[in-house]
Tab-separated table of C-alpha atoms in Angstrom:
chain	number	residue	atom	x	y	z
A	51	MET	CA	59.061	26.283	-32.494
A	52	ASN	CA	55.806	26.392	-30.528
A	53	LYS	CA	56.494	24.145	-27.535
A	54	LEU	CA	52.881	22.945	-27.645
A	55	ASP	CA	53.351	21.662	-31.200
A	56	ASN	CA	56.384	19.442	-31.594
A	57	PRO	CA	56.272	17.987	-35.142
A	58	LYS	CA	57.722	14.737	-33.800
A	59	ASN	CA	54.558	14.141	-31.803
A	60	ALA	CA	50.970	13.428	-32.807
A	61	LEU	CA	48.969	16.653	-32.980
A	62	TYR	CA	46.048	17.229	-30.625
A	63	LEU	CA	43.000	19.114	-31.918
A	64	THR	CA	40.416	20.551	-29.564
A	65	ALA	CA	36.936	19.986	-30.965
A	66	ILE	CA	35.523	23.509	-30.824
A	67	ASN	CA	31.767	23.733	-30.441
A	68	ASP	CA	29.568	26.551	-31.677
A	69	THR	CA	28.946	27.825	-28.138
A	70	PHE	CA	32.624	28.682	-27.718
A	71	ALA	CA	33.120	29.786	-31.324
A	72	LYS	CA	30.170	32.199	-31.117
A	73	GLY	CA	30.745	33.276	-27.535
A	74	VAL	CA	34.199	34.695	-28.207
A	75	THR	CA	32.808	36.929	-30.978
A	76	LYS	CA	30.255	38.674	-28.741
A	77	GLU	CA	30.520	41.987	-26.933
A	78	MET	CA	31.570	41.875	-23.306
A	79	PRO	CA	28.550	42.394	-21.029
A	80	LEU	CA	28.571	45.938	-19.669
A	81	GLY	CA	30.379	46.164	-16.337
A	82	ARG	CA	31.442	42.529	-16.413
A	83	LYS	CA	34.842	41.992	-14.725
A	84	PHE	CA	37.565	40.695	-17.041
A	85	PRO	CA	41.367	40.436	-16.811
A	86	GLN	CA	42.900	43.838	-17.444
A	87	GLY	CA	44.339	44.338	-20.898
A	88	LEU	CA	42.504	41.381	-22.432
A	89	ARG	CA	39.482	41.106	-24.701
A	90	LEU	CA	37.197	38.160	-25.402
A	91	ASP	CA	38.891	37.508	-28.730
A	92	ASP	CA	42.179	36.886	-26.893
A	93	LEU	CA	40.595	33.551	-25.938
A	94	VAL	CA	40.601	32.544	-29.622
A	95	PHE	CA	43.803	30.545	-29.364
A	96	TRP	CA	43.936	29.677	-33.053
A	97	ASN	CA	44.444	33.350	-33.960
A	98	GLU	CA	47.286	35.581	-32.805
A	99	ASN	CA	46.420	36.815	-29.292
A	100	LYS	CA	47.922	37.888	-25.949
A	101	LEU	CA	47.715	34.454	-24.278
A	102	PHE	CA	48.896	31.521	-26.385
A	103	HIS	CA	48.796	30.718	-30.079
A	104	TYR	CA	47.980	27.224	-31.321
A	105	PRO	CA	46.574	27.334	-34.862
A	106	HIS	CA	44.995	23.867	-34.927
A	107	LEU	CA	41.397	22.802	-34.190
A	108	LEU	CA	38.506	20.589	-35.225
A	109	HIS	CA	34.937	21.759	-35.812
A	110	SER	CA	32.023	19.411	-36.398
A	111	ILE	CA	29.525	20.160	-39.140
A	112	GLY	CA	27.100	17.856	-37.354
A	113	ARG	CA	26.484	20.480	-34.683
A	114	HIS	CA	24.816	22.759	-37.239
A	115	THR	CA	21.553	22.665	-39.167
A	116	ILE	CA	21.608	21.452	-42.764
A	117	GLY	CA	21.978	24.391	-45.105
A	118	SER	CA	23.263	26.795	-42.438
A	119	TRP	CA	26.408	28.881	-42.840
A	120	PRO	CA	27.278	29.821	-39.263
A	121	ASP	CA	29.115	33.010	-38.455
A	122	ASN	CA	31.566	32.317	-35.651
A	123	ALA	CA	35.265	32.504	-34.803
A	124	VAL	CA	35.961	29.275	-36.711
A	125	THR	CA	34.246	30.268	-39.937
A	126	ARG	CA	35.847	33.728	-39.703
A	127	ALA	CA	39.354	32.258	-39.381
A	128	ASP	CA	41.921	32.654	-42.148
A	129	ALA	CA	42.215	29.150	-43.595
A	130	LYS	CA	45.720	29.970	-44.806
A	131	LYS	CA	46.866	30.610	-41.245
A	132	VAL	CA	44.710	28.208	-39.226
A	133	ASN	CA	44.689	24.417	-39.561
A	134	ILE	CA	40.947	23.653	-39.423
A	135	PHE	CA	39.700	20.062	-39.547
A	136	ALA	CA	36.023	19.514	-40.343
A	137	ASP	CA	34.174	16.513	-38.952
A	138	SER	CA	31.485	15.596	-41.460
A	139	GLY	CA	28.741	14.792	-38.952
A	140	GLY	CA	28.655	11.019	-39.399
A	141	TYR	CA	27.981	10.609	-35.678
A	142	GLN	CA	24.863	12.797	-35.793
A	143	ILE	CA	23.664	11.105	-38.985
A	144	GLY	CA	24.133	7.716	-37.348
A	145	LYS	CA	22.173	8.849	-34.287
A	146	GLY	CA	19.444	10.316	-36.475
A	147	SER	CA	19.943	13.691	-34.779
A	148	LEU	CA	21.317	15.803	-37.636
A	149	LYS	CA	19.294	19.015	-37.511
A	150	GLY	CA	17.127	19.629	-40.529
A	151	PHE	CA	17.294	16.061	-41.857
A	152	LYS	CA	13.980	14.330	-41.242
A	153	ASP	CA	13.871	11.931	-44.186
A	154	LEU	CA	14.842	8.941	-42.052
A	155	GLN	CA	12.359	9.566	-39.263
A	156	LYS	CA	9.910	6.727	-38.665
A	157	LEU	CA	11.632	4.531	-41.268
A	158	THR	CA	12.475	1.053	-39.980
A	159	GLU	CA	12.690	-1.153	-43.057
A	160	PRO	CA	16.350	-1.309	-44.209
A	161	ASN	CA	15.685	-0.950	-47.931
A	162	ALA	CA	13.552	2.127	-47.295
A	163	VAL	CA	16.386	3.649	-45.220
A	164	VAL	CA	18.913	2.953	-47.984
A	165	GLU	CA	16.604	4.527	-50.546
A	166	ALA	CA	16.027	7.604	-48.369
A	167	TRP	CA	19.757	8.074	-47.908
A	168	SER	CA	20.334	7.696	-51.625
A	169	ARG	CA	18.043	10.712	-52.120
A	170	ALA	CA	19.805	12.799	-49.447
A	171	HIS	CA	21.594	15.005	-51.987
A	172	LYS	CA	20.941	18.112	-49.894
A	173	VAL	CA	22.906	16.639	-46.976
A	174	ARG	CA	25.849	15.569	-49.107
A	175	ASN	CA	25.950	18.865	-50.966
A	176	TRP	CA	25.913	20.846	-47.724
A	177	VAL	CA	28.639	18.741	-46.097
A	178	VAL	CA	30.919	19.021	-49.121
A	179	SER	CA	30.252	22.738	-49.656
A	180	TRP	CA	30.725	23.597	-45.960
A	181	SER	CA	33.936	21.580	-45.753
A	182	GLU	CA	35.356	23.134	-48.910
A	183	ALA	CA	34.499	26.632	-47.672
A	184	PHE	CA	35.826	26.524	-44.126
A	185	SER	CA	38.363	23.724	-43.601
A	186	GLY	CA	41.820	22.689	-44.674
A	187	TYR	CA	41.131	19.002	-43.972
A	188	ALA	CA	37.760	17.281	-43.824
A	189	MET	CA	36.504	13.813	-42.896
A	190	THR	CA	34.575	12.051	-45.613
A	191	LEU	CA	30.885	11.482	-44.942
A	192	ASP	CA	30.406	8.027	-43.451
A	193	ILE	CA	27.541	5.984	-42.067
A	194	PRO	CA	29.297	4.559	-38.975
A	195	LEU	CA	29.285	0.821	-38.409
A	196	TRP	CA	28.402	1.176	-34.734
A	197	VAL	CA	24.789	1.785	-35.843
A	198	THR	CA	24.528	-2.003	-36.268
A	199	SER	CA	25.819	-2.667	-32.735
A	200	PRO	CA	23.859	-2.381	-29.456
A	201	ALA	CA	25.095	1.224	-29.203
A	202	GLY	CA	23.068	1.991	-32.326
A	203	ALA	CA	19.820	0.371	-31.206
A	204	ASN	CA	17.905	3.638	-31.655
A	205	SER	CA	19.566	4.599	-34.923
A	206	PRO	CA	17.443	4.765	-38.084
A	207	PHE	CA	20.142	2.548	-39.627
A	208	ALA	CA	20.004	-0.074	-36.830
A	209	LYS	CA	18.427	-2.811	-38.963
A	210	CYS	CA	20.674	-2.264	-41.984
A	211	SER	CA	23.261	-4.899	-42.813
A	212	LEU	CA	26.992	-4.243	-42.812
A	213	GLU	CA	26.900	-4.430	-46.586
A	214	GLN	CA	24.183	-1.779	-46.760
A	215	ILE	CA	26.037	0.560	-44.365
A	216	ILE	CA	29.238	0.197	-46.357
A	217	GLY	CA	27.349	0.649	-49.622
A	218	MET	CA	25.847	3.959	-48.451
A	219	THR	CA	29.302	5.150	-47.378
A	220	VAL	CA	30.777	4.268	-50.773
A	221	GLU	CA	27.954	6.253	-52.368
A	222	ASN	CA	29.093	9.234	-50.279
A	223	LEU	CA	32.692	8.730	-51.388
A	224	GLU	CA	31.644	8.723	-55.016
A	225	TYR	CA	29.791	11.977	-54.444
A	226	ILE	CA	32.865	13.599	-52.866
A	227	LYS	CA	35.129	12.287	-55.601
A	228	PHE	CA	32.880	13.825	-58.269
A	229	TYR	CA	31.922	17.138	-56.642
A	230	ALA	CA	34.974	18.100	-54.559
A	231	THR	CA	36.553	21.316	-55.815
A	232	GLY	CA	39.975	20.947	-54.236
A	233	ASN	CA	39.527	23.674	-51.624
A	234	THR	CA	39.960	21.174	-48.795
A	235	LYS	CA	41.892	17.934	-48.383
A	236	TRP	CA	39.708	14.912	-47.683
A	237	LEU	CA	40.468	12.208	-45.119
A	238	ASN	CA	38.737	8.915	-45.920
A	239	VAL	CA	37.103	7.559	-42.756
A	240	VAL	CA	37.858	3.917	-41.919
A	241	HIS	CA	35.351	2.247	-39.581
A	242	GLY	CA	35.126	-1.122	-37.918
A	243	LEU	CA	33.513	-3.269	-35.275
A	244	ASP	CA	35.535	-6.473	-35.101
A	245	ILE	CA	38.418	-7.251	-37.438
A	246	LYS	CA	36.202	-8.962	-40.014
A	247	ALA	CA	33.953	-5.905	-40.324
A	248	THR	CA	36.980	-3.605	-40.472
A	249	GLU	CA	38.454	-5.685	-43.299
A	250	MET	CA	35.140	-5.534	-45.176
A	251	TRP	CA	35.044	-1.748	-44.812
A	252	TRP	CA	38.671	-1.359	-45.867
A	253	ASP	CA	38.257	-3.512	-48.969
A	254	ALA	CA	35.345	-1.299	-50.039
A	255	VAL	CA	36.899	2.139	-49.401
A	256	LYS	CA	40.638	1.715	-49.950
A	257	GLY	CA	40.404	2.754	-53.592
A	258	TYR	CA	39.317	6.270	-52.546
A	259	LYS	CA	42.744	7.624	-51.792
A	260	PHE	CA	42.482	11.305	-50.971
A	261	SER	CA	44.959	13.186	-48.733
A	262	GLY	CA	44.851	10.797	-45.816
A	263	TRP	CA	42.686	8.695	-43.553
A	264	ALA	CA	40.632	8.938	-40.382
A	265	LEU	CA	40.259	6.026	-37.966
A	266	ALA	CA	36.941	5.730	-36.147
A	267	GLY	CA	34.925	3.224	-34.143
A	268	GLY	CA	36.452	-0.248	-34.111
A	269	ALA	CA	39.204	0.863	-36.483
A	270	GLY	CA	40.174	3.606	-34.033
A	271	THR	CA	40.624	3.732	-30.271
A	272	ARG	CA	37.211	2.177	-29.556
A	273	GLY	CA	38.524	-1.008	-31.094
A	274	GLY	CA	41.352	-1.129	-28.557
A	275	LEU	CA	45.064	-1.015	-29.295
A	276	TYR	CA	45.296	-4.555	-30.680
A	277	GLN	CA	42.656	-3.918	-33.317
A	278	MET	CA	43.875	-0.410	-34.112
A	279	LEU	CA	47.374	-1.727	-34.795
A	280	TYR	CA	45.877	-4.544	-36.879
A	281	THR	CA	43.961	-1.958	-38.925
A	282	THR	CA	46.967	0.316	-39.343
A	283	LEU	CA	49.286	-2.480	-40.464
A	284	MET	CA	46.642	-3.886	-42.808
A	285	MET	CA	46.377	-0.439	-44.373
A	286	ARG	CA	50.168	-0.147	-44.492
A	287	ASP	CA	50.363	-3.387	-46.469
A	288	SER	CA	47.897	-1.874	-48.974
A	289	LYS	CA	50.243	1.118	-49.382
A	290	ALA	CA	47.774	3.477	-47.738
A	291	PHE	CA	50.580	5.543	-46.252
A	292	ASP	CA	52.626	6.418	-49.308
A	293	GLN	CA	54.006	9.924	-49.812
A	294	THR	CA	50.618	11.253	-50.939
A	295	CYS	CA	49.275	10.572	-47.437
A	296	GLU	CA	49.516	13.744	-45.354
A	297	VAL	CA	47.369	12.992	-42.305
A	298	VAL	CA	46.000	10.080	-40.298
A	299	HIS	CA	43.345	11.373	-37.927
A	300	VAL	CA	42.114	9.400	-34.917
A	301	LEU	CA	38.669	10.472	-33.796
A	302	GLY	CA	37.531	11.090	-30.248
A	303	VAL	CA	40.445	10.584	-27.863
A	304	SER	CA	42.706	12.749	-25.685
A	305	THR	CA	44.084	10.599	-22.862
A	306	LEU	CA	47.788	10.976	-22.206
A	307	THR	CA	48.535	7.297	-22.739
A	308	TRP	CA	46.867	7.283	-26.140
A	309	ALA	CA	48.640	10.537	-27.009
A	310	VAL	CA	52.094	8.965	-26.648
A	311	VAL	CA	51.038	5.783	-28.467
A	312	LEU	CA	49.806	7.867	-31.395
A	313	SER	CA	53.130	9.710	-31.448
A	314	ALA	CA	54.890	6.341	-31.689
A	315	ILE	CA	52.621	5.300	-34.560
A	316	GLN	CA	53.378	8.578	-36.342
A	317	GLN	CA	57.096	7.922	-36.012
A	318	GLN	CA	56.704	4.521	-37.663
A	319	LEU	CA	54.412	5.758	-40.451
A	320	ARG	CA	56.944	8.399	-41.403
A	321	ALA	CA	59.109	5.618	-42.809
A	322	TYR	CA	56.610	5.601	-45.695
A	323	SER	CA	55.572	9.265	-45.796
A	324	PRO	CA	58.241	11.436	-44.108
A	325	ASN	CA	55.989	14.411	-43.361
A	326	LEU	CA	52.875	12.472	-42.349
A	327	ARG	CA	51.114	13.770	-39.264
A	328	VAL	CA	48.933	11.759	-36.932
A	329	THR	CA	46.237	13.938	-35.384
A	330	PHE	CA	43.622	13.239	-32.730
A	331	ASP	CA	40.759	15.167	-31.188
A	332	SER	CA	38.328	15.468	-28.317
A	333	SER	CA	35.900	17.999	-26.910
A	334	SER	CA	36.917	17.246	-23.321
A	335	PRO	CA	38.443	20.654	-22.413
A	336	LEU	CA	35.253	22.436	-23.487
A	337	GLN	CA	32.953	19.826	-21.946
A	338	ASP	CA	34.768	20.249	-18.631
A	339	ALA	CA	34.279	24.005	-18.677
A	340	MET	CA	30.908	24.418	-20.337
A	341	LYS	CA	28.998	21.387	-19.118
A	342	TYR	CA	30.599	20.621	-15.778
A	343	ASP	CA	32.070	24.022	-14.741
A	344	SER	CA	35.345	22.231	-14.004
A	345	ALA	CA	39.006	23.189	-14.240
A	346	ARG	CA	41.900	20.968	-15.239
A	347	SER	CA	45.341	21.031	-13.608
A	348	SER	CA	48.778	19.590	-14.385
A	349	PRO	CA	49.211	15.806	-14.223
A	350	ILE	CA	51.760	14.276	-11.880
A	351	LEU	CA	53.020	11.707	-14.438
A	352	GLY	CA	55.981	9.616	-13.251
A	353	THR	CA	56.210	5.840	-12.995
A	354	GLU	CA	52.709	5.208	-11.587
A	355	ILE	CA	50.155	4.790	-14.382
A	356	SER	CA	47.428	6.127	-12.073
A	357	ASN	CA	49.133	9.525	-12.271
A	358	TRP	CA	48.876	9.639	-16.066
A	359	SER	CA	45.629	11.558	-16.200
A	360	ILE	CA	44.788	15.251	-16.172
A	361	PRO	CA	43.236	16.080	-12.774
A	362	VAL	CA	39.843	17.767	-12.768
A	363	ASP	CA	38.496	20.141	-10.097
A	364	ASN	CA	34.799	20.992	-9.904
A	365	THR	CA	35.104	23.237	-6.841
A	366	VAL	CA	36.062	26.465	-8.616
A	367	GLN	CA	32.431	27.651	-8.544
A	368	ASP	CA	31.547	29.022	-5.108
A	369	PHE	CA	29.552	31.983	-3.788
A	370	ARG	CA	32.432	32.891	-1.467
A	371	TYR	CA	34.401	33.962	-4.517
A	372	VAL	CA	31.743	36.168	-6.165
A	373	ASN	CA	33.472	39.396	-7.230
A	374	GLN	CA	36.391	38.593	-4.906
A	375	ALA	CA	40.041	38.884	-5.938
A	376	HIS	CA	40.905	35.472	-4.511
A	377	PRO	CA	43.716	33.875	-6.580
A	378	PHE	CA	42.691	31.344	-9.205
A	379	LYS	CA	43.729	27.896	-8.052
A	380	TYR	CA	45.712	26.943	-11.165
A	381	SER	CA	48.210	29.456	-12.486
A	382	GLU	CA	49.961	27.090	-14.906
A	383	SER	CA	48.073	28.357	-17.951
A	384	PRO	CA	48.542	31.833	-19.437
A	385	ILE	CA	44.968	32.833	-18.573
A	386	GLY	CA	45.298	31.174	-15.168
A	387	GLN	CA	48.072	33.630	-14.320
A	388	LEU	CA	45.798	36.590	-15.030
A	389	ILE	CA	42.402	35.712	-13.613
A	390	HIS	CA	41.151	35.528	-10.068
A	391	MET	CA	38.139	33.641	-8.740
A	392	GLY	CA	36.007	36.770	-9.003
A	393	HIS	CA	36.460	36.749	-12.766
A	394	LEU	CA	34.665	33.383	-12.802
A	395	ASN	CA	32.148	33.773	-9.987
A	396	VAL	CA	30.104	36.831	-10.919
A	397	ARG	CA	26.489	36.266	-9.891
A	398	GLY	CA	24.013	34.570	-7.583
A	399	ASN	CA	23.742	34.404	-3.802
A	400	GLU	CA	24.565	31.978	-1.055
A	401	LYS	CA	21.339	30.064	-1.668
A	402	THR	CA	22.176	29.300	-5.300
A	403	ASP	CA	24.844	26.979	-6.651
A	404	ARG	CA	25.384	28.659	-10.040
A	405	HIS	CA	27.756	31.622	-10.024
A	406	PHE	CA	29.297	31.363	-13.491
A	407	ASP	CA	28.053	33.144	-16.600
A	408	ASP	CA	28.884	32.394	-20.231
A	409	VAL	CA	32.091	34.436	-20.071
A	410	SER	CA	33.228	32.422	-17.028
A	411	ARG	CA	33.001	29.266	-19.080
A	412	LEU	CA	34.886	30.792	-21.999
A	413	LEU	CA	37.717	31.745	-19.637
A	414	LEU	CA	37.736	28.294	-18.075
A	415	ALA	CA	37.659	26.603	-21.489
A	416	ASN	CA	40.737	28.534	-22.618
A	417	HIS	CA	42.521	27.449	-19.430
A	418	ASN	CA	41.510	23.804	-19.905
A	419	ILE	CA	42.623	23.743	-23.539
A	420	TRP	CA	46.088	24.950	-22.576
A	421	MET	CA	46.267	22.400	-19.758
A	422	TYR	CA	45.487	19.563	-22.176
A	423	LEU	CA	48.060	20.765	-24.688
A	424	ASP	CA	50.758	21.178	-22.054
A	425	ALA	CA	49.974	17.821	-20.428
A	426	ILE	CA	50.252	16.075	-23.808
A	427	ARG	CA	53.586	17.831	-24.392
A	428	ALA	CA	54.878	16.701	-20.985
A	429	ALA	CA	53.697	13.120	-21.539
A	430	ASN	CA	55.519	12.866	-24.858
A	431	GLU	CA	58.690	14.257	-23.309
A	432	ALA	CA	58.480	11.779	-20.428
A	433	VAL	CA	58.472	8.699	-22.691
A	434	THR	CA	61.238	9.919	-25.016
A	435	CYS	CA	63.758	11.513	-22.638
A	436	ASP	CA	67.020	9.829	-21.610
A	437	ASP	CA	65.598	9.182	-18.137
A	438	LYS	CA	62.320	7.732	-19.378
A	439	ARG	CA	62.603	4.693	-17.067
A	440	ASP	CA	62.324	7.124	-14.153
A	441	MET	CA	59.711	9.344	-15.827
A	442	ALA	CA	57.124	6.918	-17.226
A	443	PRO	CA	55.438	3.644	-16.165
A	444	ALA	CA	57.236	0.466	-17.196
A	445	SER	CA	53.933	-0.917	-18.516
A	446	LEU	CA	53.491	2.057	-20.844
A	447	LEU	CA	57.062	1.846	-22.102
A	448	GLU	CA	56.496	-1.860	-22.800
A	449	VAL	CA	53.435	-1.016	-24.890
A	450	LEU	CA	55.406	1.593	-26.842
A	451	ASP	CA	58.095	-1.001	-27.573
A	452	ILE	CA	55.426	-3.394	-28.887
A	453	VAL	CA	53.966	-0.647	-31.088
A	454	ASN	CA	57.354	0.199	-32.557
A	455	ASP	CA	58.384	-3.427	-33.066
A	456	ALA	CA	55.091	-4.374	-34.740
A	457	PHE	CA	55.923	-2.257	-37.796
A	458	HIS	CA	59.131	-4.253	-38.362
A	459	GLU	CA	57.698	-7.762	-37.998
A	460	GLN	CA	57.228	-9.734	-41.202
A	461	ASP	CA	54.451	-11.794	-39.626
A	462	TRP	CA	52.873	-8.911	-37.752
A	463	LYS	CA	49.574	-10.719	-37.240
A	464	ALA	CA	51.283	-13.446	-35.202
A	465	PHE	CA	53.292	-10.799	-33.362
A	466	LEU	CA	50.146	-8.887	-32.364
A	467	LEU	CA	48.473	-12.100	-31.200
A	468	ARG	CA	51.459	-12.920	-28.990
A	469	HIS	CA	51.147	-9.519	-27.324
A	470	LYS	CA	47.364	-9.249	-27.370
A	471	SER	CA	46.950	-9.535	-23.616
A	472	THR	CA	49.347	-6.628	-23.035
A	473	LEU	CA	47.689	-4.542	-25.741
A	474	ASP	CA	44.231	-5.329	-24.340
A	475	LYS	CA	45.367	-4.325	-20.881
A	476	PHE	CA	46.302	-0.934	-22.314
A	477	ALA	CA	42.987	-0.545	-24.185
A	478	ARG	CA	40.503	-3.304	-24.917
A	479	SER	CA	37.914	-3.207	-27.695
A	480	GLU	CA	34.560	-1.779	-26.652
A	481	TYR	CA	32.872	-4.332	-28.878
A	482	ALA	CA	32.414	-7.502	-26.794
A	483	ASN	CA	34.043	-10.668	-28.138
A	484	SER	CA	35.148	-8.749	-31.202
A	485	ASN	CA	38.398	-10.613	-31.827
A	486	PRO	CA	40.187	-13.868	-30.985
């Protein structure tokens, strides 16, 4: 068994962007220093390689232009060997930033927006076709509810009502139901703001039972743990997690505390669907490397909750290391054992502060991805081992007990209310005054 993928735990997916996916397919720049015996495609962790193999990832369609069929290491992957999740681009649609889709620009009147979206057959066709071609699992195409919150003030959908947002999403579901070919397994996205809005959304979409569900916005981690448990148990009572349910995906999170909570939720959901897998994703390892030129290192963990984060170091870029064989600071990862600081710092002079090139960031991204995966593994082991009282914070273990007990309470709503303060202390809803 791959130690980074224990089936008992929720499965982490790195959200791979096109910069990484394209970068690892390019030729190495002539004369560029690189670890001996390795090639750029050894950084493609989802394929067999000389570093580490982890055949799971997420790739967002929303990063591409409508109608495009990108050629990169994700689209080249063997879908029978690699577990590719496709994000449908609901975030970019909600922001109004989906490339190539201009129909909503300058529209402000809600009915005009609804009408424009109703005519957006090209978008829906592209999302469905792309997902069916390149992924094993795909999120359904949603119009996220956060567009009606202050966070969506600049969205073309900002003035639409909840009913209109939900209606457009149901229209998308009908399209998928009619045109899907069966080449991918669809995960119906469940959104929310407060509990009332989440219930409205659920009532409208619960009849579209595909291969699983995805929890986003107020129905996911942004709603806090209280509301996410409320959503999950509400769905459970509607038999959402029967044996046809393969996956429950939680969008946009990768903290260690959430990782172990999601593993606990998976354990409870398997009472209804024994092979169900909870998955979760973030782009954090790539953002660290490619946007901030930062390296991650191993967490301390232990009984102090402040140590349950993955440390970040933004001092690995320095002119002193240019072309020097100074040891890389963090040798925990497979690539970290093989590179030195001169493999990262390859250009510039003492008057500049940028010494990385694109290859530097690909190397660092591979390191960061492994660090996240290993940290998540260690966190799950800490809260499930025989000595967990000495390995994990008492407050976190208390939360895990509440999560587990909630699934066995007949009056789970009252149970969650009794423990709301503890659940909110773990993670409070980002939507102000969203719940009692």
